[in-house]
Amino acid sequence: MKSPLILLAFLSGAAFAAPVITDRITPEEIAQRQKASPVAALQQAAAGKDAAVARPGEESLIAQSDILADGHNWTLVPKGAVLHVPQALANRVGAKPLGRLLAWTDFLTVNRGWLFTEEITFDQAAGKTPIPPSRTEFWKKNGKVIVAVHLGGPISVKSEAPATTPVAVTP
Protein backbone atom coordinates (compact mmCIF):
# COMPACT_ATOMS: atom_id res chain seq x y z
CA MET A 1 0.00 0.00 0.00
CA LYS A 2 2.84 2.39 0.81
CA SER A 3 4.73 1.74 -2.42
CA PRO A 4 1.93 3.03 -4.73
CA LEU A 5 1.58 6.16 -2.58
CA ILE A 6 5.30 6.79 -2.63
CA LEU A 7 5.36 6.30 -6.39
CA LEU A 8 2.39 8.66 -6.80
CA ALA A 9 4.02 11.31 -4.61
CA PHE A 10 7.26 10.99 -6.55
CA LEU A 11 5.55 11.33 -9.94
CA SER A 12 3.29 14.21 -8.88
CA GLY A 13 6.21 16.13 -7.41
CA ALA A 14 7.38 17.03 -10.91
CA ALA A 15 4.05 18.74 -11.57
CA PHE A 16 4.53 21.09 -8.63
CA ALA A 17 8.18 21.79 -9.26
CA ALA A 18 9.15 25.39 -9.92
CA PRO A 19 10.14 26.33 -13.47
CA VAL A 20 13.80 26.51 -14.29
CA ILE A 21 15.09 30.03 -13.79
CA THR A 22 17.10 31.37 -16.69
CA ASP A 23 18.76 34.69 -17.26
CA ARG A 24 16.44 37.37 -18.59
CA ILE A 25 16.78 38.27 -22.24
CA THR A 26 17.14 41.98 -22.84
CA PRO A 27 15.40 43.81 -25.67
CA GLU A 28 18.78 44.34 -27.31
CA GLU A 29 19.41 40.58 -27.37
CA ILE A 30 15.97 39.98 -28.90
CA ALA A 31 16.68 42.54 -31.63
CA GLN A 32 20.07 40.91 -32.26
CA ARG A 33 18.46 37.46 -32.63
CA GLN A 34 15.75 38.81 -34.95
CA LYS A 35 18.30 40.48 -37.22
CA ALA A 36 20.10 37.17 -37.62
CA SER A 37 16.97 35.26 -38.69
CA PRO A 38 16.43 34.54 -42.43
CA VAL A 39 12.88 35.88 -42.25
CA ALA A 40 14.17 39.28 -41.16
CA ALA A 41 16.52 39.35 -44.15
CA LEU A 42 13.57 38.71 -46.50
CA GLN A 43 11.51 41.43 -44.82
CA GLN A 44 14.32 43.95 -45.16
CA ALA A 45 14.81 43.06 -48.83
CA ALA A 46 11.08 43.45 -49.52
CA ALA A 47 10.91 46.77 -47.67
CA GLY A 48 13.47 48.27 -50.02
CA LYS A 49 11.61 47.22 -53.18
CA ASP A 50 8.11 47.69 -54.51
CA ALA A 51 6.11 44.70 -53.26
CA ALA A 52 3.51 44.90 -56.05
CA VAL A 53 3.48 42.03 -58.53
CA ALA A 54 3.42 43.10 -62.16
CA ARG A 55 0.75 41.38 -64.25
CA PRO A 56 -0.18 41.77 -67.86
CA GLY A 57 -3.46 43.64 -68.26
CA GLU A 58 -5.22 40.83 -70.12
CA GLU A 59 -4.70 38.27 -67.35
CA SER A 60 -7.83 37.71 -65.31
CA LEU A 61 -9.93 34.80 -64.18
CA ILE A 62 -12.91 35.96 -66.24
CA ALA A 63 -10.78 36.39 -69.38
CA GLN A 64 -9.47 32.82 -69.01
CA SER A 65 -12.92 31.33 -68.47
CA ASP A 66 -16.21 30.68 -70.20
CA ILE A 67 -19.33 31.74 -68.35
CA LEU A 68 -22.31 29.40 -68.17
CA ALA A 69 -25.55 31.00 -67.04
CA ASP A 70 -29.15 29.95 -66.59
CA GLY A 71 -30.66 33.40 -65.98
CA HIS A 72 -30.56 33.15 -62.19
CA ASN A 73 -27.16 31.58 -61.51
CA TRP A 74 -23.81 31.43 -63.26
CA THR A 75 -20.47 29.65 -63.02
CA LEU A 76 -17.03 29.67 -64.60
CA VAL A 77 -15.34 26.88 -66.54
CA PRO A 78 -11.90 27.07 -68.19
CA LYS A 79 -11.82 28.21 -71.81
CA GLY A 80 -11.88 25.12 -73.99
CA ALA A 81 -13.92 23.06 -71.51
CA VAL A 82 -17.18 23.55 -73.42
CA LEU A 83 -17.06 20.91 -76.13
CA HIS A 84 -20.49 21.20 -77.76
CA VAL A 85 -23.26 23.80 -77.75
CA PRO A 86 -26.62 23.12 -79.44
CA GLN A 87 -28.16 26.13 -81.22
CA ALA A 88 -31.09 26.22 -78.78
CA LEU A 89 -28.74 26.66 -75.80
CA ALA A 90 -26.20 29.06 -77.34
CA ASN A 91 -27.46 31.95 -75.18
CA ARG A 92 -26.40 30.11 -72.01
CA VAL A 93 -22.71 29.91 -72.95
CA GLY A 94 -20.66 33.11 -72.85
CA ALA A 95 -23.54 35.00 -71.25
CA LYS A 96 -23.16 37.92 -68.88
CA PRO A 97 -22.72 36.88 -65.25
CA LEU A 98 -26.11 37.80 -63.80
CA GLY A 99 -27.52 36.47 -60.56
CA ARG A 100 -25.63 34.35 -58.09
CA LEU A 101 -22.21 32.79 -58.67
CA LEU A 102 -22.30 29.05 -57.92
CA ALA A 103 -19.50 26.54 -57.62
CA TRP A 104 -19.26 24.20 -60.60
CA THR A 105 -20.76 21.19 -58.78
CA ASP A 106 -23.69 23.23 -57.46
CA PHE A 107 -24.36 24.78 -60.87
CA LEU A 108 -24.22 21.37 -62.55
CA THR A 109 -26.66 19.94 -60.03
CA VAL A 110 -29.16 22.77 -60.56
CA ASN A 111 -28.86 22.64 -64.37
CA ARG A 112 -28.73 18.90 -65.09
CA GLY A 113 -31.52 19.37 -67.61
CA TRP A 114 -29.35 21.20 -70.15
CA LEU A 115 -25.77 20.37 -69.05
CA PHE A 116 -23.91 17.14 -69.64
CA THR A 117 -20.35 16.24 -68.67
CA GLU A 118 -17.88 14.22 -70.68
CA GLU A 119 -15.17 12.56 -68.57
CA ILE A 120 -11.88 12.73 -70.45
CA THR A 121 -8.27 11.75 -69.77
CA PHE A 122 -5.27 14.07 -69.48
CA ASP A 123 -4.01 12.82 -72.84
CA GLN A 124 -7.32 13.77 -74.46
CA ALA A 125 -7.21 17.19 -72.77
CA ALA A 126 -3.64 17.75 -74.02
CA GLY A 127 -4.63 16.76 -77.56
CA LYS A 128 -2.38 13.68 -77.60
CA THR A 129 -5.30 11.25 -77.84
CA PRO A 130 -8.38 12.19 -79.87
CA ILE A 131 -11.86 12.02 -78.44
CA PRO A 132 -13.66 9.17 -80.23
CA PRO A 133 -15.97 10.28 -83.07
CA SER A 134 -18.75 8.18 -81.56
CA ARG A 135 -18.77 10.56 -78.58
CA THR A 136 -19.11 13.65 -80.76
CA GLU A 137 -22.00 12.02 -82.62
CA PHE A 138 -23.64 11.29 -79.28
CA TRP A 139 -23.27 14.95 -78.25
CA LYS A 140 -25.11 16.10 -81.38
CA LYS A 141 -28.00 13.74 -80.62
CA ASN A 142 -28.01 14.57 -76.90
CA GLY A 143 -29.14 18.20 -77.29
CA LYS A 144 -27.27 19.42 -74.20
CA VAL A 145 -24.26 21.63 -73.60
CA ILE A 146 -21.27 19.29 -73.18
CA VAL A 147 -18.51 20.25 -70.72
CA ALA A 148 -15.23 18.31 -70.51
CA VAL A 149 -14.38 17.15 -66.98
CA HIS A 150 -11.61 15.16 -65.39
CA LEU A 151 -12.43 13.58 -62.03
CA GLY A 152 -15.59 15.70 -61.92
CA GLY A 153 -13.93 19.09 -62.41
CA PRO A 154 -14.03 21.07 -65.67
CA ILE A 155 -10.84 20.91 -67.75
CA SER A 156 -9.69 22.64 -70.93
CA VAL A 157 -9.32 20.53 -74.04
CA LYS A 158 -6.70 21.46 -76.59
CA SER A 159 -8.20 21.56 -80.04
CA GLU A 160 -6.64 21.70 -83.47
CA ALA A 161 -8.52 24.92 -84.22
CA PRO A 162 -6.98 28.29 -83.28
CA ALA A 163 -7.83 29.63 -79.81
CA THR A 164 -9.75 32.57 -81.31
CA THR A 165 -12.32 30.27 -82.95
CA PRO A 166 -15.58 30.29 -80.93
CA VAL A 167 -17.17 27.11 -79.66
CA ALA A 168 -18.99 25.22 -82.41
CA VAL A 169 -22.73 25.70 -82.30
CA THR A 170 -24.75 23.02 -84.03
CA PRO A 171 -28.38 23.19 -85.10
PDB file of N, CA, C and O in Angstrom, residues 40-84:
ATOM      1  N   ALA A  40      13.898  37.850 -41.258  1.00  0.00           N
ATOM      2  CA  ALA A  40      14.173  39.276 -41.162  1.00  0.00           C
ATOM      3  C   ALA A  40      14.906  39.769 -42.396  1.00  0.00           C
ATOM      4  O   ALA A  40      14.649  40.879 -42.877  1.00  0.00           O
ATOM      5  N   ALA A  41      15.801  38.970 -42.937  1.00  0.00           N
ATOM      6  CA  ALA A  41      16.523  39.351 -44.150  1.00  0.00           C
ATOM      7  C   ALA A  41      15.562  39.501 -45.322  1.00  0.00           C
ATOM      8  O   ALA A  41      15.690  40.429 -46.125  1.00  0.00           O
ATOM      9  N   LEU A  42      14.571  38.612 -45.431  1.00  0.00           N
ATOM     10  CA  LEU A  42      13.573  38.715 -46.498  1.00  0.00           C
ATOM     11  C   LEU A  42      12.701  39.955 -46.328  1.00  0.00           C
ATOM     12  O   LEU A  42      12.372  40.630 -47.297  1.00  0.00           O
ATOM     13  N   GLN A  43      12.326  40.251 -45.084  1.00  0.00           N
ATOM     14  CA  GLN A  43      11.506  41.427 -44.820  1.00  0.00           C
ATOM     15  C   GLN A  43      12.252  42.706 -45.167  1.00  0.00           C
ATOM     16  O   GLN A  43      11.679  43.641 -45.727  1.00  0.00           O
ATOM     17  N   GLN A  44      13.536  42.762 -44.852  1.00  0.00           N
ATOM     18  CA  GLN A  44      14.324  43.950 -45.164  1.00  0.00           C
ATOM     19  C   GLN A  44      14.472  44.100 -46.675  1.00  0.00           C
ATOM     20  O   GLN A  44      14.410  45.207 -47.208  1.00  0.00           O
ATOM     21  N   ALA A  45      14.669  43.001 -47.383  1.00  0.00           N
ATOM     22  CA  ALA A  45      14.805  43.060 -48.834  1.00  0.00           C
ATOM     23  C   ALA A  45      13.505  43.532 -49.482  1.00  0.00           C
ATOM     24  O   ALA A  45      13.522  44.307 -50.432  1.00  0.00           O
ATOM     25  N   ALA A  46      12.371  43.060 -48.964  1.00  0.00           N
ATOM     26  CA  ALA A  46      11.076  43.445 -49.519  1.00  0.00           C
ATOM     27  C   ALA A  46      10.744  44.898 -49.191  1.00  0.00           C
ATOM     28  O   ALA A  46      10.068  45.569 -49.974  1.00  0.00           O
ATOM     29  N   ALA A  47      11.204  45.401 -48.058  1.00  0.00           N
ATOM     30  CA  ALA A  47      10.907  46.774 -47.669  1.00  0.00           C
ATOM     31  C   ALA A  47      11.598  47.767 -48.589  1.00  0.00           C
ATOM     32  O   ALA A  47      11.076  48.851 -48.857  1.00  0.00           O
ATOM     33  N   GLY A  48      12.732  47.385 -49.136  1.00  0.00           N
ATOM     34  CA  GLY A  48      13.474  48.269 -50.016  1.00  0.00           C
ATOM     35  C   GLY A  48      12.939  48.291 -51.433  1.00  0.00           C
ATOM     36  O   GLY A  48      13.218  49.192 -52.202  1.00  0.00           O
ATOM     37  N   LYS A  49      12.124  47.316 -51.820  1.00  0.00           N
ATOM     38  CA  LYS A  49      11.607  47.221 -53.185  1.00  0.00           C
ATOM     39  C   LYS A  49      10.099  47.387 -53.179  1.00  0.00           C
ATOM     40  O   LYS A  49       9.436  47.263 -52.159  1.00  0.00           O
ATOM     41  N   ASP A  50       9.556  47.623 -54.365  1.00  0.00           N
ATOM     42  CA  ASP A  50       8.108  47.688 -54.511  1.00  0.00           C
ATOM     43  C   ASP A  50       7.558  46.271 -54.420  1.00  0.00           C
ATOM     44  O   ASP A  50       7.971  45.392 -55.163  1.00  0.00           O
ATOM     45  N   ALA A  51       6.629  46.038 -53.506  1.00  0.00           N
ATOM     46  CA  ALA A  51       6.113  44.696 -53.264  1.00  0.00           C
ATOM     47  C   ALA A  51       5.019  44.298 -54.262  1.00  0.00           C
ATOM     48  O   ALA A  51       4.576  43.167 -54.253  1.00  0.00           O
ATOM     49  N   ALA A  52       4.582  45.218 -55.106  1.00  0.00           N
ATOM     50  CA  ALA A  52       3.514  44.900 -56.046  1.00  0.00           C
ATOM     51  C   ALA A  52       4.011  43.937 -57.125  1.00  0.00           C
ATOM     52  O   ALA A  52       5.140  44.029 -57.587  1.00  0.00           O
ATOM     53  N   VAL A  53       3.156  43.007 -57.500  1.00  0.00           N
ATOM     54  CA  VAL A  53       3.482  42.032 -58.531  1.00  0.00           C
ATOM     55  C   VAL A  53       2.964  42.572 -59.859  1.00  0.00           C
ATOM     56  O   VAL A  53       1.794  42.928 -59.982  1.00  0.00           O
ATOM     57  N   ALA A  54       3.829  42.616 -60.845  1.00  0.00           N
ATOM     58  CA  ALA A  54       3.418  43.104 -62.162  1.00  0.00           C
ATOM     59  C   ALA A  54       2.690  41.999 -62.917  1.00  0.00           C
ATOM     60  O   ALA A  54       3.154  40.870 -62.975  1.00  0.00           O
ATOM     61  N   ARG A  55       1.528  42.329 -63.477  1.00  0.00           N
ATOM     62  CA  ARG A  55       0.745  41.377 -64.248  1.00  0.00           C
ATOM     63  C   ARG A  55       0.347  42.011 -65.562  1.00  0.00           C
ATOM     64  O   ARG A  55       0.006  43.187 -65.604  1.00  0.00           O
ATOM     65  N   PRO A  56       0.330  41.231 -66.593  1.00  0.00           N
ATOM     66  CA  PRO A  56      -0.183  41.769 -67.858  1.00  0.00           C
ATOM     67  C   PRO A  56      -1.660  42.116 -67.703  1.00  0.00           C
ATOM     68  O   PRO A  56      -2.396  41.463 -66.961  1.00  0.00           O
ATOM     69  N   GLY A  57      -2.085  43.149 -68.391  1.00  0.00           N
ATOM     70  CA  GLY A  57      -3.459  43.640 -68.264  1.00  0.00           C
ATOM     71  C   GLY A  57      -4.517  42.641 -68.679  1.00  0.00           C
ATOM     72  O   GLY A  57      -5.624  42.654 -68.175  1.00  0.00           O
ATOM     73  N   GLU A  58      -4.203  41.755 -69.627  1.00  0.00           N
ATOM     74  CA  GLU A  58      -5.224  40.831 -70.118  1.00  0.00           C
ATOM     75  C   GLU A  58      -5.388  39.593 -69.244  1.00  0.00           C
ATOM     76  O   GLU A  58      -6.231  38.756 -69.519  1.00  0.00           O
ATOM     77  N   GLU A  59      -4.594  39.446 -68.209  1.00  0.00           N
ATOM     78  CA  GLU A  59      -4.697  38.273 -67.346  1.00  0.00           C
ATOM     79  C   GLU A  59      -5.765  38.487 -66.283  1.00  0.00           C
ATOM     80  O   GLU A  59      -5.648  39.367 -65.450  1.00  0.00           O
ATOM     81  N   SER A  60      -6.806  37.687 -66.345  1.00  0.00           N
ATOM     82  CA  SER A  60      -7.834  37.712 -65.312  1.00  0.00           C
ATOM     83  C   SER A  60      -8.567  36.378 -65.348  1.00  0.00           C
ATOM     84  O   SER A  60      -8.544  35.673 -66.357  1.00  0.00           O
ATOM     85  N   LEU A  61      -9.201  36.061 -64.270  1.00  0.00           N
ATOM     86  CA  LEU A  61      -9.932  34.797 -64.185  1.00  0.00           C
ATOM     87  C   LEU A  61     -11.085  34.777 -65.182  1.00  0.00           C
ATOM     88  O   LEU A  61     -11.314  33.771 -65.858  1.00  0.00           O
ATOM     89  N   ILE A  62     -11.786  35.889 -65.313  1.00  0.00           N
ATOM     90  CA  ILE A  62     -12.914  35.958 -66.243  1.00  0.00           C
ATOM     91  C   ILE A  62     -12.432  35.819 -67.684  1.00  0.00           C
ATOM     92  O   ILE A  62     -13.051  35.134 -68.498  1.00  0.00           O
ATOM     93  N   ALA A  63     -11.289  36.454 -68.006  1.00  0.00           N
ATOM     94  CA  ALA A  63     -10.776  36.386 -69.377  1.00  0.00           C
ATOM     95  C   ALA A  63     -10.320  34.975 -69.740  1.00  0.00           C
ATOM     96  O   ALA A  63     -10.327  34.613 -70.913  1.00  0.00           O
ATOM     97  N   GLN A  64      -9.939  34.172 -68.761  1.00  0.00           N
ATOM     98  CA  GLN A  64      -9.467  32.820 -69.013  1.00  0.00           C
ATOM     99  C   GLN A  64     -10.573  31.782 -68.860  1.00  0.00           C
ATOM    100  O   GLN A  64     -10.308  30.586 -68.863  1.00  0.00           O
ATOM    101  N   SER A  65     -11.810  32.242 -68.733  1.00  0.00           N
ATOM    102  CA  SER A  65     -12.920  31.327 -68.466  1.00  0.00           C
ATOM    103  C   SER A  65     -14.076  31.568 -69.413  1.00  0.00           C
ATOM    104  O   SER A  65     -14.204  32.634 -70.009  1.00  0.00           O
ATOM    105  N   ASP A  66     -14.919  30.555 -69.533  1.00  0.00           N
ATOM    106  CA  ASP A  66     -16.208  30.684 -70.200  1.00  0.00           C
ATOM    107  C   ASP A  66     -17.259  30.758 -69.105  1.00  0.00           C
ATOM    108  O   ASP A  66     -17.165  30.057 -68.097  1.00  0.00           O
ATOM    109  N   ILE A  67     -18.256  31.590 -69.327  1.00  0.00           N
ATOM    110  CA  ILE A  67     -19.331  31.738 -68.345  1.00  0.00           C
ATOM    111  C   ILE A  67     -20.537  30.938 -68.816  1.00  0.00           C
ATOM    112  O   ILE A  67     -20.960  31.048 -69.965  1.00  0.00           O
ATOM    113  N   LEU A  68     -21.065  30.122 -67.925  1.00  0.00           N
ATOM    114  CA  LEU A  68     -22.308  29.395 -68.172  1.00  0.00           C
ATOM    115  C   LEU A  68     -23.356  30.015 -67.263  1.00  0.00           C
ATOM    116  O   LEU A  68     -23.114  30.205 -66.066  1.00  0.00           O
ATOM    117  N   ALA A  69     -24.508  30.332 -67.820  1.00  0.00           N
ATOM    118  CA  ALA A  69     -25.550  30.996 -67.041  1.00  0.00           C
ATOM    119  C   ALA A  69     -26.918  30.420 -67.385  1.00  0.00           C
ATOM    120  O   ALA A  69     -27.157  30.002 -68.516  1.00  0.00           O
ATOM    121  N   ASP A  70     -27.793  30.425 -66.372  1.00  0.00           N
ATOM    122  CA  ASP A  70     -29.154  29.947 -66.591  1.00  0.00           C
ATOM    123  C   ASP A  70     -30.196  31.047 -66.406  1.00  0.00           C
ATOM    124  O   ASP A  70     -31.381  30.788 -66.422  1.00  0.00           O
ATOM    125  N   GLY A  71     -29.742  32.290 -66.205  1.00  0.00           N
ATOM    126  CA  GLY A  71     -30.661  33.401 -65.985  1.00  0.00           C
ATOM    127  C   GLY A  71     -30.745  33.807 -64.530  1.00  0.00           C
ATOM    128  O   GLY A  71     -30.984  34.971 -64.213  1.00  0.00           O
ATOM    129  N   HIS A  72     -30.528  32.859 -63.629  1.00  0.00           N
ATOM    130  CA  HIS A  72     -30.561  33.151 -62.195  1.00  0.00           C
ATOM    131  C   HIS A  72     -29.202  32.919 -61.550  1.00  0.00           C
ATOM    132  O   HIS A  72     -28.847  33.592 -60.587  1.00  0.00           O
ATOM    133  N   ASN A  73     -28.469  31.948 -62.059  1.00  0.00           N
ATOM    134  CA  ASN A  73     -27.162  31.579 -61.512  1.00  0.00           C
ATOM    135  C   ASN A  73     -26.148  31.514 -62.647  1.00  0.00           C
ATOM    136  O   ASN A  73     -26.518  31.384 -63.813  1.00  0.00           O
ATOM    137  N   TRP A  74     -24.875  31.556 -62.272  1.00  0.00           N
ATOM    138  CA  TRP A  74     -23.814  31.430 -63.263  1.00  0.00           C
ATOM    139  C   TRP A  74     -22.598  30.784 -62.622  1.00  0.00           C
ATOM    140  O   TRP A  74     -22.481  30.722 -61.402  1.00  0.00           O
ATOM    141  N   THR A  75     -21.713  30.268 -63.486  1.00  0.00           N
ATOM    142  CA  THR A  75     -20.473  29.654 -63.019  1.00  0.00           C
ATOM    143  C   THR A  75     -19.400  29.860 -64.079  1.00  0.00           C
ATOM    144  O   THR A  75     -19.697  30.271 -65.199  1.00  0.00           O
ATOM    145  N   LEU A  76     -18.174  29.550 -63.700  1.00  0.00           N
ATOM    146  CA  LEU A  76     -17.026  29.666 -64.604  1.00  0.00           C
ATOM    147  C   LEU A  76     -16.462  28.286 -64.899  1.00  0.00           C
ATOM    148  O   LEU A  76     -16.375  27.458 -63.999  1.00  0.00           O
ATOM    149  N   VAL A  77     -16.084  28.073 -66.149  1.00  0.00           N
ATOM    150  CA  VAL A  77     -15.336  26.877 -66.542  1.00  0.00           C
ATOM    151  C   VAL A  77     -14.152  27.360 -67.371  1.00  0.00           C
ATOM    152  O   VAL A  77     -14.223  28.424 -67.994  1.00  0.00           O
ATOM    153  N   PRO A  78     -13.053  26.626 -67.396  1.00  0.00           N
ATOM    154  CA  PRO A  78     -11.902  27.068 -68.193  1.00  0.00           C
ATOM    155  C   PRO A  78     -12.247  27.157 -69.679  1.00  0.00           C
ATOM    156  O   PRO A  78     -13.063  26.383 -70.173  1.00  0.00           O
ATOM    157  N   LYS A  79     -11.623  28.118 -70.355  1.00  0.00           N
ATOM    158  CA  LYS A  79     -11.816  28.209 -71.807  1.00  0.00           C
ATOM    159  C   LYS A  79     -11.385  26.890 -72.429  1.00  0.00           C
ATOM    160  O   LYS A  79     -10.374  26.324 -72.073  1.00  0.00           O
ATOM    161  N   GLY A  80     -12.176  26.388 -73.345  1.00  0.00           N
ATOM    162  CA  GLY A  80     -11.883  25.116 -73.985  1.00  0.00           C
ATOM    163  C   GLY A  80     -12.558  23.933 -73.310  1.00  0.00           C
ATOM    164  O   GLY A  80     -12.472  22.816 -73.796  1.00  0.00           O
ATOM    165  N   ALA A  81     -13.230  24.154 -72.189  1.00  0.00           N
ATOM    166  CA  ALA A  81     -13.918  23.057 -71.506  1.00  0.00           C
ATOM    167  C   ALA A  81     -15.282  22.767 -72.132  1.00  0.00           C
ATOM    168  O   ALA A  81     -15.782  21.652 -72.038  1.00  0.00           O
ATOM    169  N   VAL A  82     -15.879  23.760 -72.770  1.00  0.00           N
ATOM    170  CA  VAL A  82     -17.176  23.554 -73.420  1.00  0.00           C
ATOM    171  C   VAL A  82     -16.905  22.919 -74.774  1.00  0.00           C
ATOM    172  O   VAL A  82     -16.296  23.511 -75.650  1.00  0.00           O
ATOM    173  N   LEU A  83     -17.357  21.679 -74.932  1.00  0.00           N
ATOM    174  CA  LEU A  83     -17.062  20.907 -76.133  1.00  0.00           C
ATOM    175  C   LEU A  83     -18.142  21.015 -77.206  1.00  0.00           C
ATOM    176  O   LEU A  83     -17.848  20.905 -78.393  1.00  0.00           O
ATOM    177  N   HIS A  84     -19.382  21.203 -76.796  1.00  0.00           N
ATOM    178  CA  HIS A  84     -20.487  21.199 -77.764  1.00  0.00           C
ATOM    179  C   HIS A  84     -21.605  22.082 -77.229  1.00  0.00           C
ATOM    180  O   HIS A  84     -21.956  22.007 -76.047  1.00  0.00           O
TER     181      HIS A  84
END
